[in-house]
Short mmCIF file of C-alpha atoms in Angstrom, two decimals:
data_model
loop_
_atom_site.label_atom_id
_atom_site.label_comp_id
_atom_site.label_asym_id
_atom_site.label_seq_id
_atom_site.Cartn_x
_atom_site.Cartn_y
_atom_site.Cartn_z
CA MET I 27 132.74 -70.89 -131.08
CA LYS I 28 132.71 -70.23 -135.61
CA LYS I 29 134.96 -66.91 -137.16
CA PRO I 30 132.73 -64.28 -137.10
CA LYS I 31 131.01 -62.66 -140.04
CA LEU I 32 133.47 -60.02 -142.13
CA SER I 33 132.71 -56.77 -143.85
CA PHE I 34 133.24 -57.51 -147.75
CA TRP I 35 136.08 -54.55 -147.37
CA GLN I 36 137.59 -56.09 -144.16
CA ILE I 37 137.58 -59.52 -146.41
CA LEU I 38 139.04 -56.74 -149.90
CA ASN I 39 141.17 -55.58 -147.10
CA LEU I 40 143.23 -58.88 -145.94
CA SER I 41 144.29 -59.32 -150.64
CA PHE I 42 144.29 -56.18 -151.68
CA GLY I 43 148.10 -56.61 -151.55
CA PHE I 44 147.59 -59.36 -154.21
CA LEU I 45 147.15 -56.30 -156.73
CA GLY I 46 150.89 -55.32 -156.29
CA VAL I 47 152.18 -58.81 -156.54
CA GLN I 48 150.07 -59.66 -158.89
CA ILE I 49 151.77 -56.95 -161.77
CA GLY I 50 154.41 -58.12 -160.65
CA TYR I 51 154.37 -61.64 -161.08
CA SER I 52 152.58 -60.31 -164.75
CA LEU I 53 155.61 -58.47 -166.12
CA GLN I 54 157.78 -61.36 -165.52
CA ASN I 55 155.46 -64.04 -167.06
CA GLY I 56 155.07 -61.37 -169.91
CA ASN I 57 158.30 -59.95 -169.91
CA THR I 58 161.06 -62.72 -169.10
CA SER I 59 161.22 -64.79 -171.28
CA ARG I 60 161.18 -61.21 -173.98
CA ILE I 61 164.23 -60.24 -171.68
CA LEU I 62 166.64 -63.05 -171.65
CA GLU I 63 166.19 -63.23 -175.75
CA ALA I 64 167.48 -60.25 -175.49
CA LEU I 65 170.57 -61.05 -173.49
CA GLY I 66 171.28 -64.12 -175.77
CA ALA I 67 168.97 -67.10 -174.15
CA ASP I 68 168.00 -69.43 -177.66
CA VAL I 69 163.98 -70.47 -178.09
CA HIS I 70 165.71 -74.27 -177.57
CA SER I 71 166.43 -73.79 -174.35
CA ILE I 72 164.28 -70.92 -172.22
CA GLY I 73 161.79 -73.18 -170.44
CA TYR I 74 165.28 -74.14 -168.36
CA PHE I 75 166.01 -70.51 -167.04
CA TRP I 76 162.38 -71.00 -165.68
CA LEU I 77 162.23 -73.92 -164.20
CA ALA I 78 163.74 -71.63 -161.48
CA ALA I 79 160.74 -69.79 -160.62
CA PRO I 80 158.64 -73.72 -160.08
CA LEU I 81 161.57 -75.63 -158.13
CA ALA I 82 161.45 -72.06 -155.91
CA GLY I 83 158.19 -71.83 -155.67
CA LEU I 84 158.40 -75.92 -154.27
CA ILE I 85 161.16 -75.28 -151.62
CA VAL I 86 159.72 -71.81 -150.00
CA GLN I 87 156.33 -72.18 -149.44
CA PRO I 88 155.97 -74.60 -147.75
CA ILE I 89 158.83 -73.45 -145.86
CA ILE I 90 156.75 -70.64 -145.84
CA GLY I 91 154.02 -72.63 -144.39
CA LEU I 92 155.62 -73.88 -142.11
CA SER I 93 157.22 -71.20 -140.00
CA SER I 94 154.05 -68.58 -140.32
CA ASP I 95 152.02 -71.40 -138.58
CA LYS I 96 154.27 -70.66 -136.28
CA THR I 97 154.70 -67.71 -136.20
CA TRP I 98 153.00 -64.51 -133.85
CA THR I 99 154.42 -61.65 -133.64
CA ARG I 100 153.05 -57.44 -133.04
CA LEU I 101 151.96 -57.84 -137.28
CA GLY I 102 150.78 -61.22 -136.60
CA ARG I 103 151.26 -64.52 -137.76
CA ARG I 104 151.02 -64.29 -141.51
CA ILE I 105 151.96 -60.19 -142.80
CA PRO I 106 155.64 -60.16 -141.96
CA PHE I 107 156.58 -63.00 -144.87
CA ILE I 108 153.59 -61.10 -146.75
CA LEU I 109 155.96 -57.45 -146.00
CA LEU I 110 159.49 -59.13 -146.21
CA GLY I 111 158.84 -60.99 -150.05
CA SER I 112 157.54 -58.05 -151.34
CA ILE I 113 160.35 -56.05 -150.69
CA ILE I 114 162.53 -58.24 -152.07
CA SER I 115 159.83 -58.60 -155.16
CA ALA I 116 160.29 -55.25 -156.08
CA LEU I 117 164.44 -54.87 -155.79
CA ALA I 118 164.96 -58.28 -157.67
CA MET I 119 161.43 -56.34 -159.83
CA PHE I 120 164.42 -52.76 -160.50
CA PHE I 121 167.79 -55.44 -161.27
CA MET I 122 167.07 -57.38 -163.96
CA PRO I 123 166.37 -55.48 -166.48
CA ASN I 124 169.20 -53.54 -165.74
CA ALA I 125 170.92 -57.19 -166.64
CA GLY I 126 173.46 -56.17 -168.50
CA ASN I 127 174.65 -52.52 -167.07
CA PHE I 128 176.55 -55.64 -164.34
CA THR I 129 178.53 -57.20 -166.82
CA ASN I 130 181.44 -56.80 -163.92
CA LEU I 131 180.24 -59.30 -161.62
CA LEU I 132 178.25 -62.01 -163.81
CA PRO I 133 177.55 -62.53 -167.59
CA PRO I 134 174.27 -60.32 -168.30
CA LEU I 135 172.40 -64.08 -168.93
CA VAL I 136 173.74 -65.36 -165.82
CA PHE I 137 172.97 -61.75 -163.63
CA GLY I 138 168.81 -61.97 -165.14
CA ALA I 139 169.08 -65.64 -164.55
CA VAL I 140 169.28 -64.69 -160.77
CA MET I 141 167.36 -61.95 -160.79
CA LEU I 142 165.02 -64.32 -162.48
CA LEU I 143 165.13 -66.91 -159.05
CA LEU I 144 165.33 -63.90 -156.53
CA MET I 145 162.50 -62.50 -157.86
CA ASP I 146 159.76 -65.53 -157.95
CA THR I 147 161.62 -66.69 -155.03
CA SER I 148 160.56 -64.22 -152.66
CA PHE I 149 157.10 -63.42 -155.26
CA ASN I 150 156.73 -66.90 -153.10
CA ILE I 151 157.08 -65.67 -149.46
CA THR I 152 154.49 -63.36 -150.61
CA MET I 153 151.89 -65.38 -152.16
CA GLN I 154 152.15 -68.00 -150.01
CA PRO I 155 150.29 -66.39 -147.13
CA PHE I 156 148.24 -64.31 -148.84
CA ARG I 157 146.47 -67.47 -150.09
CA SER I 158 146.64 -68.75 -145.72
CA LEU I 159 145.60 -65.44 -144.02
CA VAL I 160 142.07 -65.26 -146.40
CA GLY I 161 142.21 -69.39 -144.43
CA ASP I 162 142.30 -68.13 -141.00
CA MET I 163 140.20 -65.17 -141.78
CA VAL I 164 137.38 -65.58 -143.18
CA ASN I 165 134.21 -68.06 -142.49
CA ASP I 166 132.95 -71.26 -145.09
CA GLU I 167 130.30 -68.91 -144.88
CA GLN I 168 132.45 -66.61 -146.70
CA LYS I 169 135.36 -68.32 -148.29
CA ASN I 170 134.02 -68.71 -151.81
CA LEU I 171 133.81 -64.89 -151.19
CA GLY I 172 137.19 -64.35 -150.24
CA TYR I 173 138.90 -66.68 -151.68
CA SER I 174 136.87 -64.86 -155.56
CA LEU I 175 137.45 -61.71 -154.32
CA GLN I 176 141.03 -62.48 -154.40
CA SER I 177 140.69 -64.16 -157.64
CA ALA I 178 139.19 -60.94 -158.47
CA LEU I 179 142.13 -58.59 -157.64
CA ILE I 180 144.85 -60.94 -158.83
CA ASN I 181 143.31 -60.21 -162.68
CA PHE I 182 142.77 -56.51 -162.09
CA GLY I 183 146.81 -56.63 -161.20
CA ALA I 184 147.34 -59.03 -163.99
CA VAL I 185 145.85 -56.43 -166.98
CA PHE I 186 147.23 -53.67 -165.90
CA GLY I 187 150.88 -55.09 -165.26
CA SER I 188 150.92 -56.85 -168.20
CA LEU I 189 149.39 -54.16 -170.92
CA LEU I 190 152.51 -52.00 -169.29
CA PRO I 191 155.09 -52.09 -172.35
CA TRP I 192 152.23 -52.01 -174.41
CA LEU I 193 151.18 -48.41 -172.46
CA LEU I 194 154.54 -47.04 -172.00
CA THR I 195 155.00 -48.01 -175.81
CA LYS I 196 151.97 -45.95 -177.14
CA ALA I 197 153.30 -43.55 -174.73
CA HIS I 198 156.47 -43.26 -177.22
CA VAL I 199 158.59 -44.28 -173.86
CA ALA I 200 161.03 -46.02 -176.11
CA ASN I 201 160.17 -49.45 -177.61
CA VAL I 202 163.78 -51.09 -179.10
CA PRO I 203 166.61 -51.94 -176.90
CA THR I 204 168.78 -48.17 -177.75
CA ALA I 205 172.74 -48.32 -178.53
CA GLY I 206 174.63 -50.13 -175.90
CA GLU I 207 171.04 -51.58 -174.61
CA LYS I 208 169.40 -55.62 -174.44
CA VAL I 209 166.37 -54.14 -172.86
CA ALA I 210 164.07 -51.70 -174.31
CA ASP I 211 163.42 -48.93 -171.94
CA SER I 212 159.22 -49.75 -171.77
CA VAL I 213 160.33 -53.55 -170.69
CA ILE I 214 162.76 -51.20 -168.48
CA TRP I 215 160.22 -48.80 -166.85
CA SER I 216 157.36 -51.03 -167.00
CA PHE I 217 159.11 -53.44 -163.82
CA TYR I 218 160.55 -49.55 -161.96
CA ILE I 219 156.11 -48.83 -162.28
CA GLY I 220 155.24 -52.61 -161.39
CA GLY I 221 158.38 -52.76 -158.19
CA ALA I 222 157.37 -49.69 -156.70
CA ILE I 223 152.99 -51.11 -156.54
CA LEU I 224 154.06 -53.86 -154.80
CA LEU I 225 155.48 -52.71 -152.16
CA LEU I 226 152.43 -50.09 -152.12
CA SER I 227 150.05 -52.28 -152.56
CA VAL I 228 151.03 -54.97 -149.30
CA LEU I 229 151.69 -52.22 -147.37
CA TRP I 230 147.35 -51.35 -147.24
CA THR I 231 146.70 -54.61 -146.61
CA VAL I 232 150.18 -54.23 -143.57
CA PHE I 233 148.06 -51.43 -142.31
CA ARG I 234 144.55 -52.48 -142.73
CA THR I 235 144.33 -55.95 -141.37
CA LYS I 236 145.17 -57.04 -137.92
CA GLU I 237 145.47 -60.23 -137.96
CA TYR I 238 143.43 -62.62 -134.82
CA THR I 239 145.68 -63.04 -131.31
CA PRO I 240 146.38 -66.76 -130.88
CA LYS I 241 143.74 -67.07 -128.89
CA GLU I 242 141.44 -66.14 -131.39
CA HIS I 243 142.39 -68.04 -133.62
CA ALA I 244 141.77 -70.66 -131.51
CA LEU I 245 138.29 -69.89 -130.17
CA TYR I 246 137.19 -69.86 -133.78
CA ASN I 247 138.71 -72.52 -135.10
CA ASN I 248 138.47 -75.11 -131.85
CA ILE I 249 141.82 -75.30 -130.97
CA ASN I 250 143.23 -77.65 -127.75
CA LEU I 251 146.46 -74.96 -127.81
CA GLU I 252 148.23 -77.25 -125.83
CA ALA I 253 147.53 -80.19 -127.80
CA ALA I 254 148.45 -77.62 -130.49
CA GLU I 255 151.65 -77.60 -129.21
CA LYS I 256 152.06 -81.56 -128.75
CA LYS I 257 151.53 -82.13 -132.14
CA GLU I 258 153.82 -79.12 -133.69
CA LYS I 259 156.29 -81.88 -133.89
CA SER I 260 154.93 -83.17 -136.26
CA THR I 261 157.67 -83.88 -139.80
CA ILE I 262 156.30 -82.83 -143.76
CA PHE I 263 156.60 -86.56 -144.82
CA THR I 264 153.98 -86.94 -141.62
CA LEU I 265 151.95 -84.58 -142.82
CA ILE I 266 151.93 -85.80 -146.00
CA SER I 267 150.82 -88.60 -145.53
CA ASN I 268 148.90 -87.16 -143.29
CA ALA I 269 146.70 -84.80 -146.23
CA PRO I 270 143.12 -85.57 -147.12
CA LYS I 271 141.67 -86.77 -150.14
CA ILE I 272 140.73 -83.58 -151.83
CA PHE I 273 144.62 -82.90 -151.57
CA TRP I 274 145.05 -84.62 -154.00
CA GLN I 275 142.25 -85.35 -156.25
CA LEU I 276 142.61 -81.19 -156.50
CA GLY I 277 146.96 -81.98 -156.56
CA VAL I 278 146.15 -84.26 -160.22
CA VAL I 279 143.77 -81.69 -161.75
CA GLN I 280 146.44 -79.31 -160.87
CA PHE I 281 149.12 -80.83 -162.65
CA PHE I 282 147.28 -80.62 -166.10
CA SER I 283 146.26 -77.04 -165.13
CA TRP I 284 149.38 -75.93 -164.48
CA VAL I 285 152.12 -77.51 -167.29
CA ALA I 286 149.20 -75.66 -169.77
CA LEU I 287 149.80 -71.69 -168.04
CA PHE I 288 153.57 -72.80 -168.45
CA LEU I 289 154.12 -73.70 -171.77
CA MET I 290 152.12 -70.77 -172.15
CA TRP I 291 153.45 -68.67 -170.34
CA VAL I 292 157.08 -69.84 -171.79
CA TYR I 293 155.76 -69.41 -175.30
CA THR I 294 153.00 -67.36 -176.70
CA THR I 295 155.29 -64.44 -177.36
CA ARG I 296 158.06 -66.90 -179.97
CA ALA I 297 155.42 -68.44 -181.09
CA ILE I 298 153.07 -65.18 -181.48
CA ALA I 299 155.50 -63.63 -183.44
CA ASN I 300 156.43 -66.99 -185.88
CA GLN I 301 152.58 -66.90 -186.28
CA VAL I 302 150.98 -63.57 -186.83
CA TRP I 303 154.97 -61.30 -187.63
CA GLY I 304 157.25 -64.28 -190.05
CA ALA I 305 160.31 -62.99 -190.92
CA GLU I 306 159.77 -59.95 -189.09
CA ALA I 307 160.67 -60.96 -186.40
CA LEU I 308 163.50 -63.66 -185.85
CA ASP I 309 165.51 -61.86 -184.90
CA ALA I 310 164.57 -60.74 -180.95
CA LYS I 311 165.30 -57.25 -180.71
CA SER I 312 163.98 -56.48 -184.32
CA LEU I 313 160.81 -54.67 -183.70
CA GLY I 314 158.50 -57.61 -184.73
CA PHE I 315 159.94 -59.22 -182.37
CA ASN I 316 158.99 -56.44 -179.87
CA GLU I 317 155.43 -55.82 -180.91
CA ALA I 318 155.23 -59.70 -180.47
CA GLY I 319 156.27 -59.29 -177.31
CA ASP I 320 153.77 -56.06 -176.36
CA TRP I 321 150.51 -58.24 -177.69
CA THR I 322 151.22 -60.53 -175.62
CA GLY I 323 151.14 -58.55 -172.66
CA VAL I 324 147.77 -57.30 -174.69
CA MET I 325 147.04 -60.98 -175.00
CA PHE I 326 147.13 -61.91 -171.39
CA ALA I 327 146.29 -58.65 -169.82
CA PHE I 328 142.99 -59.29 -171.82
CA TYR I 329 142.44 -63.25 -170.23
CA SER I 330 142.72 -61.30 -166.74
CA ALA I 331 140.47 -59.12 -167.24
CA ILE I 332 138.44 -61.39 -167.88
CA ALA I 333 138.94 -63.81 -165.01
CA ALA I 334 138.90 -60.46 -163.03
CA VAL I 335 135.15 -59.99 -164.30
CA PHE I 336 133.94 -63.73 -164.13
CA ALA I 337 135.78 -64.40 -161.54
CA LEU I 338 133.32 -62.01 -159.95
CA LEU I 339 130.31 -64.28 -160.63
CA ILE I 340 131.74 -67.33 -159.28
CA PRO I 341 130.49 -67.37 -156.12
CA THR I 342 127.01 -66.47 -158.40
CA ILE I 343 127.53 -69.05 -160.75
CA ALA I 344 129.05 -72.17 -158.52
CA LYS I 345 125.78 -71.77 -155.54
CA ALA I 346 123.56 -73.02 -159.05
CA ILE I 347 125.08 -75.78 -160.97
CA GLY I 348 128.11 -76.49 -158.16
CA ARG I 349 131.66 -75.30 -157.68
CA LYS I 350 132.34 -78.87 -159.06
CA LYS I 351 130.63 -78.04 -162.66
CA THR I 352 131.97 -73.82 -162.44
CA TYR I 353 136.15 -74.87 -162.66
CA SER I 354 135.61 -78.37 -164.94
CA PHE I 355 133.56 -75.83 -167.59
CA SER I 356 136.27 -72.76 -166.86
CA LEU I 357 139.39 -75.39 -167.24
CA LEU I 358 137.61 -76.86 -170.87
CA PHE I 359 137.33 -73.69 -172.38
CA GLY I 360 140.58 -72.73 -170.85
CA GLY I 361 141.50 -75.82 -173.84
CA LEU I 362 140.01 -75.27 -176.42
CA GLY I 363 141.15 -71.56 -176.50
CA LEU I 364 144.44 -71.99 -176.16
CA ILE I 365 144.58 -74.76 -179.15
CA SER I 366 141.55 -72.14 -181.64
CA MET I 367 145.24 -70.16 -181.66
CA PHE I 368 146.79 -72.56 -184.09
CA LEU I 369 144.18 -71.33 -186.65
CA VAL I 370 144.45 -67.30 -186.20
CA HIS I 371 146.85 -65.50 -187.87
CA ASP I 372 145.30 -62.29 -187.28
CA LYS I 373 147.02 -60.70 -184.01
CA ASN I 374 143.61 -59.14 -182.90
CA LEU I 375 141.28 -62.56 -183.34
CA LEU I 376 143.81 -64.30 -180.51
CA LEU I 377 141.34 -62.15 -178.01
CA LEU I 378 138.30 -64.79 -178.69
CA SER I 379 140.92 -67.21 -177.78
CA MET I 380 142.27 -65.57 -174.52
CA VAL I 381 138.40 -65.45 -173.02
CA GLY I 382 138.86 -68.77 -172.78
CA VAL I 383 141.62 -68.61 -170.59
CA GLY I 384 140.59 -66.22 -168.95
CA PHE I 385 137.44 -68.27 -167.21
CA ALA I 386 140.52 -70.74 -166.41
CA TRP I 387 142.68 -69.24 -165.32
CA ALA I 388 139.18 -67.57 -163.25
CA ALA I 389 138.39 -71.25 -162.03
CA ILE I 390 142.24 -71.45 -161.24
CA LEU I 391 142.72 -68.86 -158.34
CA ALA I 392 139.60 -68.72 -156.72
CA ILE I 393 138.04 -72.80 -156.88
CA PRO I 394 140.87 -75.37 -155.07
CA TYR I 395 141.48 -73.42 -152.23
CA ALA I 396 138.09 -72.33 -151.18
CA MET I 397 137.74 -76.55 -151.85
CA LEU I 398 141.11 -76.71 -149.89
CA SER I 399 140.97 -74.52 -147.07
CA SER I 400 137.71 -76.26 -145.62
CA SER I 401 138.66 -79.89 -145.25
CA LEU I 402 142.41 -78.60 -144.17
CA PRO I 403 143.36 -78.36 -140.64
CA ALA I 404 143.57 -74.64 -139.40
CA GLU I 405 146.47 -74.33 -137.11
CA LYS I 406 147.56 -76.32 -140.06
CA MET I 407 146.80 -73.80 -142.70
CA GLY I 408 149.95 -73.19 -143.54
CA VAL I 409 151.58 -75.57 -144.02
CA TYR I 410 149.39 -76.97 -146.26
CA MET I 411 148.51 -74.32 -148.09
CA GLY I 412 152.42 -74.44 -149.16
CA LEU I 413 152.76 -78.01 -149.59
CA PHE I 414 149.41 -77.93 -151.77
CA ASN I 415 151.56 -75.14 -154.09
CA ALA I 416 154.06 -78.00 -154.67
CA THR I 417 150.90 -78.99 -157.18
CA ILE I 418 151.53 -75.56 -159.28
CA THR I 419 155.37 -76.17 -159.00
CA ILE I 420 155.76 -80.02 -160.22
CA PRO I 421 154.02 -79.69 -162.89
CA GLN I 422 155.25 -76.36 -163.97
CA ILE I 423 158.75 -78.12 -163.59
CA ALA I 424 157.79 -81.35 -165.85
CA ALA I 425 156.82 -79.01 -168.15
CA GLY I 426 159.81 -77.30 -168.57
CA VAL I 427 161.82 -80.29 -168.66
CA LEU I 428 159.36 -81.15 -171.46
CA GLY I 429 158.58 -77.90 -173.51
CA SER I 430 162.70 -78.14 -174.00
CA THR I 431 161.90 -81.33 -175.97
CA LEU I 432 158.88 -81.06 -177.19
CA ILE I 433 160.24 -77.31 -179.62
CA ALA I 434 162.94 -79.55 -180.39
CA VAL I 435 160.41 -82.82 -182.35
CA PHE I 436 158.05 -80.94 -183.60
CA GLY I 437 160.54 -78.36 -185.43
CA GLY I 438 161.51 -75.46 -183.70
CA SER I 439 157.25 -74.33 -183.12
CA PRO I 440 155.78 -73.21 -180.37
CA ILE I 441 152.31 -73.36 -181.81
CA ILE I 442 152.43 -76.83 -181.12
CA ILE I 443 153.40 -75.68 -177.87
CA ILE I 444 150.45 -73.41 -177.43
CA VAL I 445 148.02 -77.12 -178.56
CA ILE I 446 149.88 -79.53 -176.33
CA ALA I 447 148.98 -77.00 -173.60
CA GLY I 448 145.23 -76.45 -174.42
CA ILE I 449 145.10 -80.27 -174.73
CA SER I 450 146.66 -80.25 -170.85
CA MET I 451 143.98 -78.00 -169.66
CA ALA I 452 140.35 -79.54 -171.03
CA VAL I 453 142.21 -83.22 -169.31
CA ALA I 454 142.26 -81.04 -166.11
CA GLY I 455 138.83 -80.17 -167.09
CA LEU I 456 137.42 -83.88 -167.24
CA ALA I 457 139.54 -83.97 -163.70
CA VAL I 458 137.84 -82.29 -162.44
CA PHE I 459 135.29 -84.63 -161.81
CA PHE I 460 136.67 -87.26 -159.86
CA VAL I 461 137.36 -84.48 -156.83
CA LYS I 462 135.45 -86.00 -153.60
CA GLU I 463 134.35 -82.33 -151.78
CA LYS I 464 133.73 -82.56 -148.45
CA THR I 465 130.13 -80.13 -148.35
CA GLU I 466 130.20 -77.01 -145.78
CA LEU I 467 127.22 -79.28 -143.96
CA SER I 468 130.14 -82.14 -142.58
CA HIS I 469 132.24 -80.06 -142.19
#
């Protein structure tokens, strides 16, 4: 028996909480380097601090996926994890920008690093079940729509989260730390607001979504419950060895895509500070550096806005030219956008570079999940989505180690690292052509 067709609003509600999660995630992406430099981190070592995020995801997401596959409560299967993760995420967001106020417990940089680890761990606890929830609830016909809507919501959240410090600065909230403080009020209040919205949007999904019962889930996915229970003894290693080929093929694409994204997130603030503001931005507490930090948020918001619109067009474009070509061309445009930043010294022209990044980001958030979910066993959806997250985290770990080495090799020039990110994104675009997609008809 096929899964029922869901209304547009039912599909939207499934992922609505991701709006708030992405606001938090974007605040982290756009401001973590800025906060850590203000707390005393050096640009040559800052990539190592960012390793906390992918390491947390590598460990947490498969565990959460496996646990949520086996969890059935009154709230549902995935929703308990989404709710728990959102509460921890919000608390970490409230504490991280205030690291300087807890010197009696830990040095500010150490406290900030601990909060970064906690924040990213809890983001992972929240995000992974959202991916599985769409796979659980949406039929094959609507999966392009389901993951594209999720991508659109993620990007609308990213626009707001990325712009928030800049908007607060425009509203005359202090953009430079006050005497005795390390982090500007515009950043601190951004994290407060982002954390509150994260909780509220997740609660919307919690109260507006009713997951299928175990019997309904088994019926819609042709699962024999007794046989499934016997198979539960499968280990992570068995699951990995039995993963469909497309899992590994998409993994290659993901590797080069996420190396590019990680390098972009870590080094953009310092790259444009040097490229556009020059000597005015050498000090991490200077007005020039904080203006560069705000503009990084504007750039990230702009590519997220492009991605939000493009995500809504993906189902139509994919229907016309195929998912693989849509995916490949999007990544190639993203690579060109990043490489072009090397030639730009005007902050406004940097927005043009972000157009291609927006295309790539929308595709990365939607297409691989739509392609993969159709090839996964329904009773193992959560754990395989969690394992697939390793194709996001492992490249980030590699990029974190490699980035700090590369920046030393290239004489401390972060803009060169952005060019390398662009090349990596272009390689990902070419790798898409080696993916063998399982068609809906053969499913």
